[in-house]
Amino acid sequence: MKTTQRTLLAIAIGSLSTVAMAEPASQEFVPITVKSTNAQSEATGFVEGQSLSGTTRNFFAKEQFKRGGGINFQKGDGSTERTTRRDTWTQGTIVNYTSGFTQGTVGFAVEGALYNEIALEQGRARIAGGSNRTLADHDGDAVDQWSKLGLGNIKARYSNTVLTAGRQTLNTPMVATIGNRALPSSFEGLSLHSAELENLTFDAGTFDRVSPRTEQSLTKFVSEYGDRSVTADHVSTLGAVYKPFKSVEASLYATRVEDLWNQYYFGLTHELGDADVLALTTSLNYYKTKDEGASKLGDIDNNTYSLSFTGTHGAHSLTLAYQEVDGNEYFDYLHETNGIFLANSLLSDFNGPNEKSFQVAYGLNMAEYGVPGLKFNIYTARGWDIDGRKYKGGGYDGVQSMADEHHYEYGVGTSYAVQSGPLKATTIRATYTTHRASENQVDGSLNELRLVTTVPFNIL
């Protein structure tokens, strides 16, 4: 790592040591013990434990590109035109059936979910950009309505360990379901989650296909920032989450993306104090990425980390976050996943070659002022020193033109969760984000307004 990385890591560890002296009770070591409870022993039966529920989400977004930016779309006569705006308005509905586990030493259960999406905004010029947010056909016309099997799996449970086979969701630092559209992604394969110990859990999985947010078919895995024509047949991940103290959580994961890269993750979170008076949360995230096998994306040697501090006092929170990329290519992750557990992953991921970034964020929870469920947030982030001139070529060609690139982003948002009544747990979130970039920074310059309403429902 660079000197800066070592310094910040020392600060994070030092803060944990200081806290250990400040709060000896919360820092008492928790030994690893076998759980006294057995989830499978409490199984109620396949039918007795079943449920049928879902959500419907209205997703509206309006993008306005600035400083010469824009998107090309195909007109009805076959010609191409450029537009400086893109509108998205879709309604995504999920109906999910989950059975209970059968009784016995080993229990079995099934899960299935039907995903449906309706395009409420359909003009070619309005949804410009193909299927990025609204599913479109090869001519660029929106698909009025489409459905697919979003989830379909069978589970086997022994004690507190569950094996899942089929199409499923997952949440690990490298393979994680992403849900920032009307419908989420899911993965086809096998996964194992073991929680036999009180403060130590294990995850393992192997997957060969992903079900994208705005596509009907399964696809192979590709990288988010590399050459999209390069695919991976298999993705395997293994990791553990350990809580040696009540206030400390550490995560360690490794993921192999066949013939693309091996990626390793270390995460450390520490919580101190009482939010009613003053609390501090420290979070360190570190990724190491190295090319693997056939190295289809070329040579990769990347170290990326973020370090954040969040202070909370009553209704108010303040976050300071620093992030740095040490590598001549992007810090990359799998497309159609949320496998980027970095503090400055916002509208932009702030993950350019050798990029440094800093974020300041403020949050306000109105529950403290008698309005539970209502929250506000505001943030600003800046990235600088983006430089890909030393990149040797491969799957990230184009970064060589990046020399001292920079960008900034700021956003405001509000959300409300209904607290009671027939619409209980319904959430409404509105955000407005501005991003401005130098000439060769990949995200460009734009303003975006989003309004997302999610309504849960129970059928059975």
Coordinates of N, CA, C and O in Angstrom, one line a residue, residues 153-256:
N153 N -35.8 -21.2 -6.1 CA -34.8 -22.0 -5.5 C -35.4 -23.0 -4.5 O -36.6 -22.9 -4.1
I154 N -34.6 -24.0 -4.1 CA -34.9 -24.9 -3.1 C -33.8 -24.8 -2.0 O -32.7 -24.6 -2.3
K155 N -34.3 -24.9 -0.7 CA -33.4 -24.7 0.4 C -33.4 -26.0 1.3 O -34.4 -26.6 1.5
A156 N -32.2 -26.3 1.8 CA -32.0 -27.4 2.7 C -31.4 -26.8 4.0 O -30.4 -26.2 3.9
R157 N -32.0 -27.1 5.2 CA -31.5 -26.6 6.4 C -31.1 -27.7 7.4 O -32.0 -28.5 7.7
Y158 N -29.9 -27.6 7.9 CA -29.5 -28.5 9.0 C -29.1 -27.6 10.2 O -28.2 -26.7 10.0
S159 N -29.8 -27.7 11.3 CA -29.5 -26.8 12.5 C -29.6 -25.3 12.1 O -30.7 -24.9 11.7
N160 N -28.5 -24.6 12.0 CA -28.5 -23.2 11.6 C -27.8 -22.9 10.3 O -27.3 -21.8 10.1
T161 N -27.6 -23.9 9.5 CA -26.9 -23.9 8.2 C -27.9 -24.1 7.1 O -28.6 -25.1 7.1
V162 N -27.9 -23.2 6.1 CA -28.9 -23.3 5.0 C -28.1 -23.4 3.7 O -27.2 -22.5 3.4
L163 N -28.4 -24.4 2.9 CA -27.9 -24.5 1.5 C -29.0 -24.1 0.5 O -30.1 -24.7 0.6
T164 N -28.8 -23.2 -0.4 CA -29.8 -22.7 -1.3 C -29.3 -23.0 -2.7 O -28.1 -22.7 -3.1
A165 N -30.2 -23.6 -3.5 CA -29.8 -24.0 -4.9 C -30.9 -23.4 -5.9 O -32.1 -23.6 -5.7
G166 N -30.4 -22.6 -6.9 CA -31.3 -22.0 -7.8 C -31.1 -20.5 -7.9 O -30.0 -20.0 -7.5
R167 N -32.1 -19.8 -8.3 CA -32.1 -18.4 -8.5 C -32.4 -17.7 -7.2 O -33.4 -18.0 -6.6
Q168 N -31.5 -16.8 -6.7 CA -31.6 -16.3 -5.3 C -31.0 -14.9 -5.2 O -30.3 -14.4 -6.1
T169 N -31.2 -14.3 -4.0 CA -30.5 -13.1 -3.7 C -29.4 -13.4 -2.8 O -29.3 -14.4 -2.2
L170 N -28.4 -12.4 -2.7 CA -27.2 -12.6 -1.9 C -26.7 -11.2 -1.5 O -27.0 -10.2 -2.2
N171 N -26.1 -11.1 -0.3 CA -25.5 -9.8 0.1 C -24.2 -10.0 0.7 O -24.0 -10.2 1.9
T172 N -23.1 -10.0 -0.1 CA -21.8 -10.1 0.3 C -21.0 -9.0 -0.3 O -21.5 -8.3 -1.2
P173 N -19.8 -8.7 0.2 CA -19.1 -7.5 -0.3 C -18.7 -7.5 -1.8 O -18.3 -6.5 -2.4
M174 N -18.8 -8.7 -2.5 CA -18.5 -8.8 -3.9 C -19.6 -9.3 -4.8 O -19.7 -9.0 -5.9
V175 N -20.4 -10.2 -4.2 CA -21.6 -10.6 -4.9 C -22.8 -10.2 -4.1 O -23.1 -10.9 -3.1
A176 N -23.5 -9.2 -4.5 CA -24.6 -8.6 -3.7 C -25.7 -8.2 -4.7 O -25.4 -7.5 -5.7
T177 N -26.9 -8.5 -4.3 CA -28.1 -8.1 -5.1 C -28.2 -6.6 -5.1 O -28.0 -5.9 -4.1
I178 N -28.4 -6.0 -6.3 CA -28.6 -4.5 -6.4 C -30.0 -4.2 -6.7 O -30.7 -4.8 -7.5
G179 N -30.6 -3.3 -5.9 CA -32.0 -3.0 -6.0 C -32.3 -1.5 -6.2 O -33.3 -1.0 -5.7
N180 N -31.5 -0.8 -7.0 CA -31.7 0.6 -7.3 C -32.4 0.9 -8.5 O -32.3 2.0 -9.1
R181 N -33.2 0.0 -9.0 CA -34.2 0.2 -10.1 C -35.5 -0.3 -9.6 O -35.8 -0.6 -8.5
A182 N -36.5 -0.4 -10.6 CA -37.8 -0.9 -10.2 C -37.8 -2.3 -9.7 O -38.6 -2.7 -8.9
L183 N -36.9 -3.1 -10.3 CA -36.7 -4.5 -9.9 C -35.2 -4.8 -9.6 O -34.3 -4.1 -10.1
P184 N -34.9 -5.7 -8.7 CA -33.6 -6.1 -8.3 C -33.0 -7.1 -9.2 O -33.7 -7.8 -10.0
S185 N -31.7 -7.3 -9.1 CA -31.0 -8.5 -9.7 C -31.0 -9.7 -8.8 O -31.4 -9.6 -7.6
S186 N -30.7 -10.8 -9.4 CA -30.6 -12.1 -8.6 C -29.6 -13.0 -9.3 O -29.1 -12.7 -10.5
F187 N -29.2 -14.1 -8.7 CA -28.1 -14.9 -9.2 C -28.5 -16.4 -9.2 O -29.2 -16.9 -8.4
E188 N -28.0 -17.1 -10.2 CA -28.2 -18.5 -10.4 C -27.1 -19.3 -10.0 O -25.9 -19.1 -10.5
G189 N -27.3 -20.2 -9.0 CA -26.2 -21.0 -8.5 C -26.5 -21.6 -7.2 O -27.6 -21.9 -6.8
L190 N -25.4 -21.9 -6.4 CA -25.5 -22.5 -5.1 C -24.9 -21.6 -4.1 O -23.9 -20.9 -4.3
S191 N -25.5 -21.5 -2.9 CA -24.9 -20.7 -1.8 C -25.1 -21.5 -0.5 O -26.1 -22.2 -0.3
L192 N -24.2 -21.2 0.5 CA -24.3 -21.8 1.8 C -24.1 -20.7 2.8 O -23.1 -19.9 2.8
H193 N -25.0 -20.6 3.8 CA -24.9 -19.7 4.9 C -24.9 -20.5 6.2 O -25.9 -21.2 6.5
S194 N -23.8 -20.4 7.0 CA -23.8 -21.1 8.2 C -23.6 -20.2 9.4 O -22.8 -19.3 9.5
A195 N -24.6 -20.3 10.4 CA -24.6 -19.5 11.6 C -24.7 -20.4 12.8 O -25.5 -20.2 13.7
E196 N -23.8 -21.4 12.9 CA -23.8 -22.3 14.0 C -23.1 -21.8 15.2 O -23.3 -22.2 16.3
L197 N -22.3 -20.7 15.1 CA -21.6 -20.1 16.2 C -22.3 -18.7 16.5 O -22.8 -18.1 15.7
E198 N -22.1 -18.3 17.8 CA -22.8 -17.1 18.2 C -22.3 -15.8 17.5 O -23.1 -15.0 17.2
N199 N -21.0 -15.8 17.3 CA -20.5 -14.5 16.8 C -19.6 -14.7 15.6 O -18.7 -13.9 15.3
L200 N -19.8 -15.8 14.9 CA -19.0 -16.1 13.7 C -19.9 -16.8 12.6 O -20.4 -17.8 12.9
T201 N -20.1 -16.2 11.5 CA -20.9 -16.7 10.4 C -20.0 -16.9 9.2 O -19.0 -16.2 9.0
F202 N -20.4 -17.9 8.3 CA -19.7 -18.2 7.1 C -20.6 -18.1 5.9 O -21.8 -18.5 6.0
D203 N -20.1 -17.7 4.8 CA -20.8 -17.7 3.5 C -20.0 -18.2 2.4 O -18.8 -18.0 2.4
A204 N -20.6 -19.0 1.6 CA -19.9 -19.6 0.4 C -20.9 -19.6 -0.7 O -22.1 -19.8 -0.5
G205 N -20.4 -19.5 -2.0 CA -21.4 -19.5 -3.1 C -20.6 -19.7 -4.4 O -19.5 -19.3 -4.5
T206 N -21.3 -20.3 -5.4 CA -20.8 -20.4 -6.7 C -21.9 -20.1 -7.7 O -23.0 -20.7 -7.5
F207 N -21.7 -19.3 -8.6 CA -22.8 -18.8 -9.5 C -22.3 -18.8 -11.0 O -21.1 -18.5 -11.2
D208 N -23.2 -19.1 -11.9 CA -22.8 -19.0 -13.3 C -23.6 -18.1 -14.2 O -23.3 -17.9 -15.3
R209 N -24.7 -17.5 -13.6 CA -25.5 -16.6 -14.4 C -26.1 -15.5 -13.4 O -26.2 -15.8 -12.2
V210 N -26.4 -14.4 -14.0 CA -27.0 -13.3 -13.3 C -28.3 -12.9 -14.0 O -28.4 -13.0 -15.2
S211 N -29.4 -12.6 -13.2 CA -30.6 -12.1 -13.8 C -30.6 -10.6 -13.6 O -30.8 -10.1 -12.5
P212 N -30.4 -9.8 -14.7 CA -30.3 -8.4 -14.6 C -31.6 -7.7 -14.2 O -32.7 -8.2 -14.2
R213 N -31.4 -6.4 -13.7 CA -32.5 -5.6 -13.3 C -33.5 -5.3 -14.4 O -34.7 -5.2 -14.2
T214 N -33.0 -5.1 -15.6 CA -33.9 -4.7 -16.7 C -33.7 -5.6 -17.9 O -33.7 -5.2 -19.1
E215 N -33.7 -6.9 -17.7 CA -33.6 -7.9 -18.7 C -34.5 -9.1 -18.3 O -34.6 -9.4 -17.1
Q216 N -35.0 -9.8 -19.3 CA -35.8 -11.0 -19.0 C -35.0 -12.3 -18.9 O -35.4 -13.2 -18.3
S217 N -33.8 -12.3 -19.6 CA -33.1 -13.5 -19.7 C -31.9 -13.5 -18.7 O -31.5 -12.4 -18.2
L218 N -31.3 -14.7 -18.5 CA -30.1 -14.8 -17.7 C -28.9 -14.4 -18.6 O -28.9 -14.7 -19.8
T219 N -27.9 -13.8 -18.0 CA -26.7 -13.5 -18.7 C -25.4 -13.9 -18.0 O -25.5 -14.2 -16.8
K220 N -24.3 -14.0 -18.7 CA -23.1 -14.3 -18.0 C -22.6 -13.0 -17.3 O -23.1 -11.9 -17.5
F221 N -21.7 -13.2 -16.4 CA -21.1 -12.1 -15.6 C -20.2 -11.3 -16.4 O -19.3 -11.8 -17.2
V222 N -20.2 -10.0 -16.3 CA -19.3 -9.1 -16.9 C -18.9 -8.0 -15.8 O -19.5 -7.9 -14.8
S223 N -17.8 -7.3 -16.1 CA -17.4 -6.3 -15.2 C -18.2 -5.0 -15.4 O -18.7 -4.7 -16.4
E224 N -18.2 -4.2 -14.4 CA -18.9 -2.9 -14.4 C -18.2 -1.9 -15.3 O -18.8 -1.1 -16.0
Y225 N -16.9 -1.8 -15.2 CA -16.1 -0.8 -15.9 C -15.2 -1.3 -17.0 O -14.7 -0.5 -17.8
G226 N -15.0 -2.6 -17.1 CA -14.2 -3.1 -18.2 C -14.9 -3.4 -19.5 O -16.1 -3.0 -19.6
D227 N -14.2 -4.0 -20.4 CA -14.8 -4.4 -21.7 C -16.0 -5.3 -21.5 O -15.8 -6.4 -21.0
R228 N -17.2 -4.9 -21.9 CA -18.4 -5.7 -21.6 C -18.5 -6.9 -22.5 O -19.3 -7.8 -22.3
S229 N -17.6 -7.0 -23.5 CA -17.7 -8.2 -24.4 C -16.9 -9.3 -23.7 O -17.0 -10.5 -24.2
V230 N -16.2 -9.1 -22.6 CA -15.5 -10.1 -21.9 C -16.4 -10.6 -20.8 O -16.9 -9.9 -20.0
T231 N -16.6 -11.9 -20.8 CA -17.6 -12.6 -19.9 C -16.9 -13.6 -19.0 O -15.8 -14.1 -19.4
A232 N -17.5 -13.9 -17.9 CA -17.0 -15.0 -17.0 C -18.1 -16.0 -16.8 O -19.2 -15.7 -16.6
D233 N -17.6 -17.3 -16.9 CA -18.6 -18.4 -16.8 C -18.9 -18.7 -15.4 O -20.0 -19.2 -15.1
H234 N -18.0 -18.5 -14.4 CA -18.3 -18.8 -13.1 C -17.7 -17.7 -12.1 O -16.7 -17.2 -12.4
V235 N -18.5 -17.5 -11.0 CA -18.1 -16.7 -9.9 C -18.2 -17.4 -8.6 O -19.3 -18.0 -8.4
S236 N -17.1 -17.5 -7.9 CA -17.2 -18.2 -6.6 C -16.7 -17.3 -5.5 O -15.8 -16.5 -5.6
T237 N -17.4 -17.4 -4.3 CA -17.1 -16.5 -3.2 C -17.1 -17.2 -1.9 O -17.8 -18.2 -1.8
L238 N -16.3 -16.8 -1.0 CA -16.2 -17.4 0.3 C -15.8 -16.4 1.3 O -14.9 -15.5 1.1
G239 N -16.4 -16.4 2.5 CA -16.1 -15.3 3.5 C -16.7 -15.6 4.8 O -17.4 -16.6 5.0
A240 N -16.3 -14.7 5.8 CA -16.8 -14.9 7.2 C -17.0 -13.5 7.8 O -16.3 -12.5 7.4
V241 N -17.9 -13.4 8.7 CA -18.2 -12.2 9.5 C -18.0 -12.6 11.0 O -18.6 -13.6 11.5
Y242 N -17.1 -11.8 11.7 CA -16.7 -12.2 13.0 C -16.9 -11.0 13.9 O -16.6 -9.8 13.6
K243 N -17.5 -11.2 15.1 CA -17.7 -10.1 16.1 C -17.0 -10.5 17.4 O -17.5 -11.1 18.3
P244 N -15.7 -10.1 17.5 CA -14.9 -10.5 18.7 C -15.3 -9.7 19.9 O -15.1 -10.1 21.0
F245 N -15.9 -8.5 19.7 CA -16.4 -7.7 20.7 C -17.8 -7.2 20.3 O -18.2 -7.2 19.1
K246 N -18.6 -6.8 21.3 CA -20.0 -6.4 20.9 C -20.0 -5.2 20.0 O -21.0 -5.0 19.2
S247 N -19.0 -4.4 20.1 CA -19.0 -3.2 19.3 C -18.1 -3.2 18.1 O -17.9 -2.2 17.3
V248 N -17.5 -4.4 17.8 CA -16.6 -4.5 16.6 C -17.1 -5.7 15.7 O -17.4 -6.8 16.2
E249 N -17.1 -5.4 14.4 CA -17.4 -6.5 13.5 C -16.4 -6.4 12.4 O -16.1 -5.4 11.8
A250 N -15.8 -7.6 12.1 CA -14.8 -7.8 11.0 C -15.3 -8.7 10.0 O -15.9 -9.7 10.3
S251 N -15.0 -8.4 8.7 CA -15.4 -9.3 7.6 C -14.2 -9.6 6.7 O -13.4 -8.7 6.5
L252 N -14.2 -10.8 6.2 CA -13.1 -11.2 5.4 C -13.7 -12.1 4.3 O -14.3 -13.1 4.6
Y253 N -13.5 -11.7 3.0 CA -14.1 -12.4 1.9 C -13.1 -12.5 0.7 O -12.2 -11.7 0.6
A254 N -13.2 -13.6 -0.1 CA -12.4 -13.8 -1.3 C -13.4 -14.2 -2.4 O -14.2 -15.0 -2.1
T255 N -13.2 -13.7 -3.6 CA -14.0 -14.0 -4.7 C -13.2 -14.2 -6.0 O -12.3 -13.4 -6.3
R256 N -13.5 -15.3 -6.7 CA -12.8 -15.6 -7.9 C -13.8 -15.4 -9.1 O -14.8 -16.1 -9.1

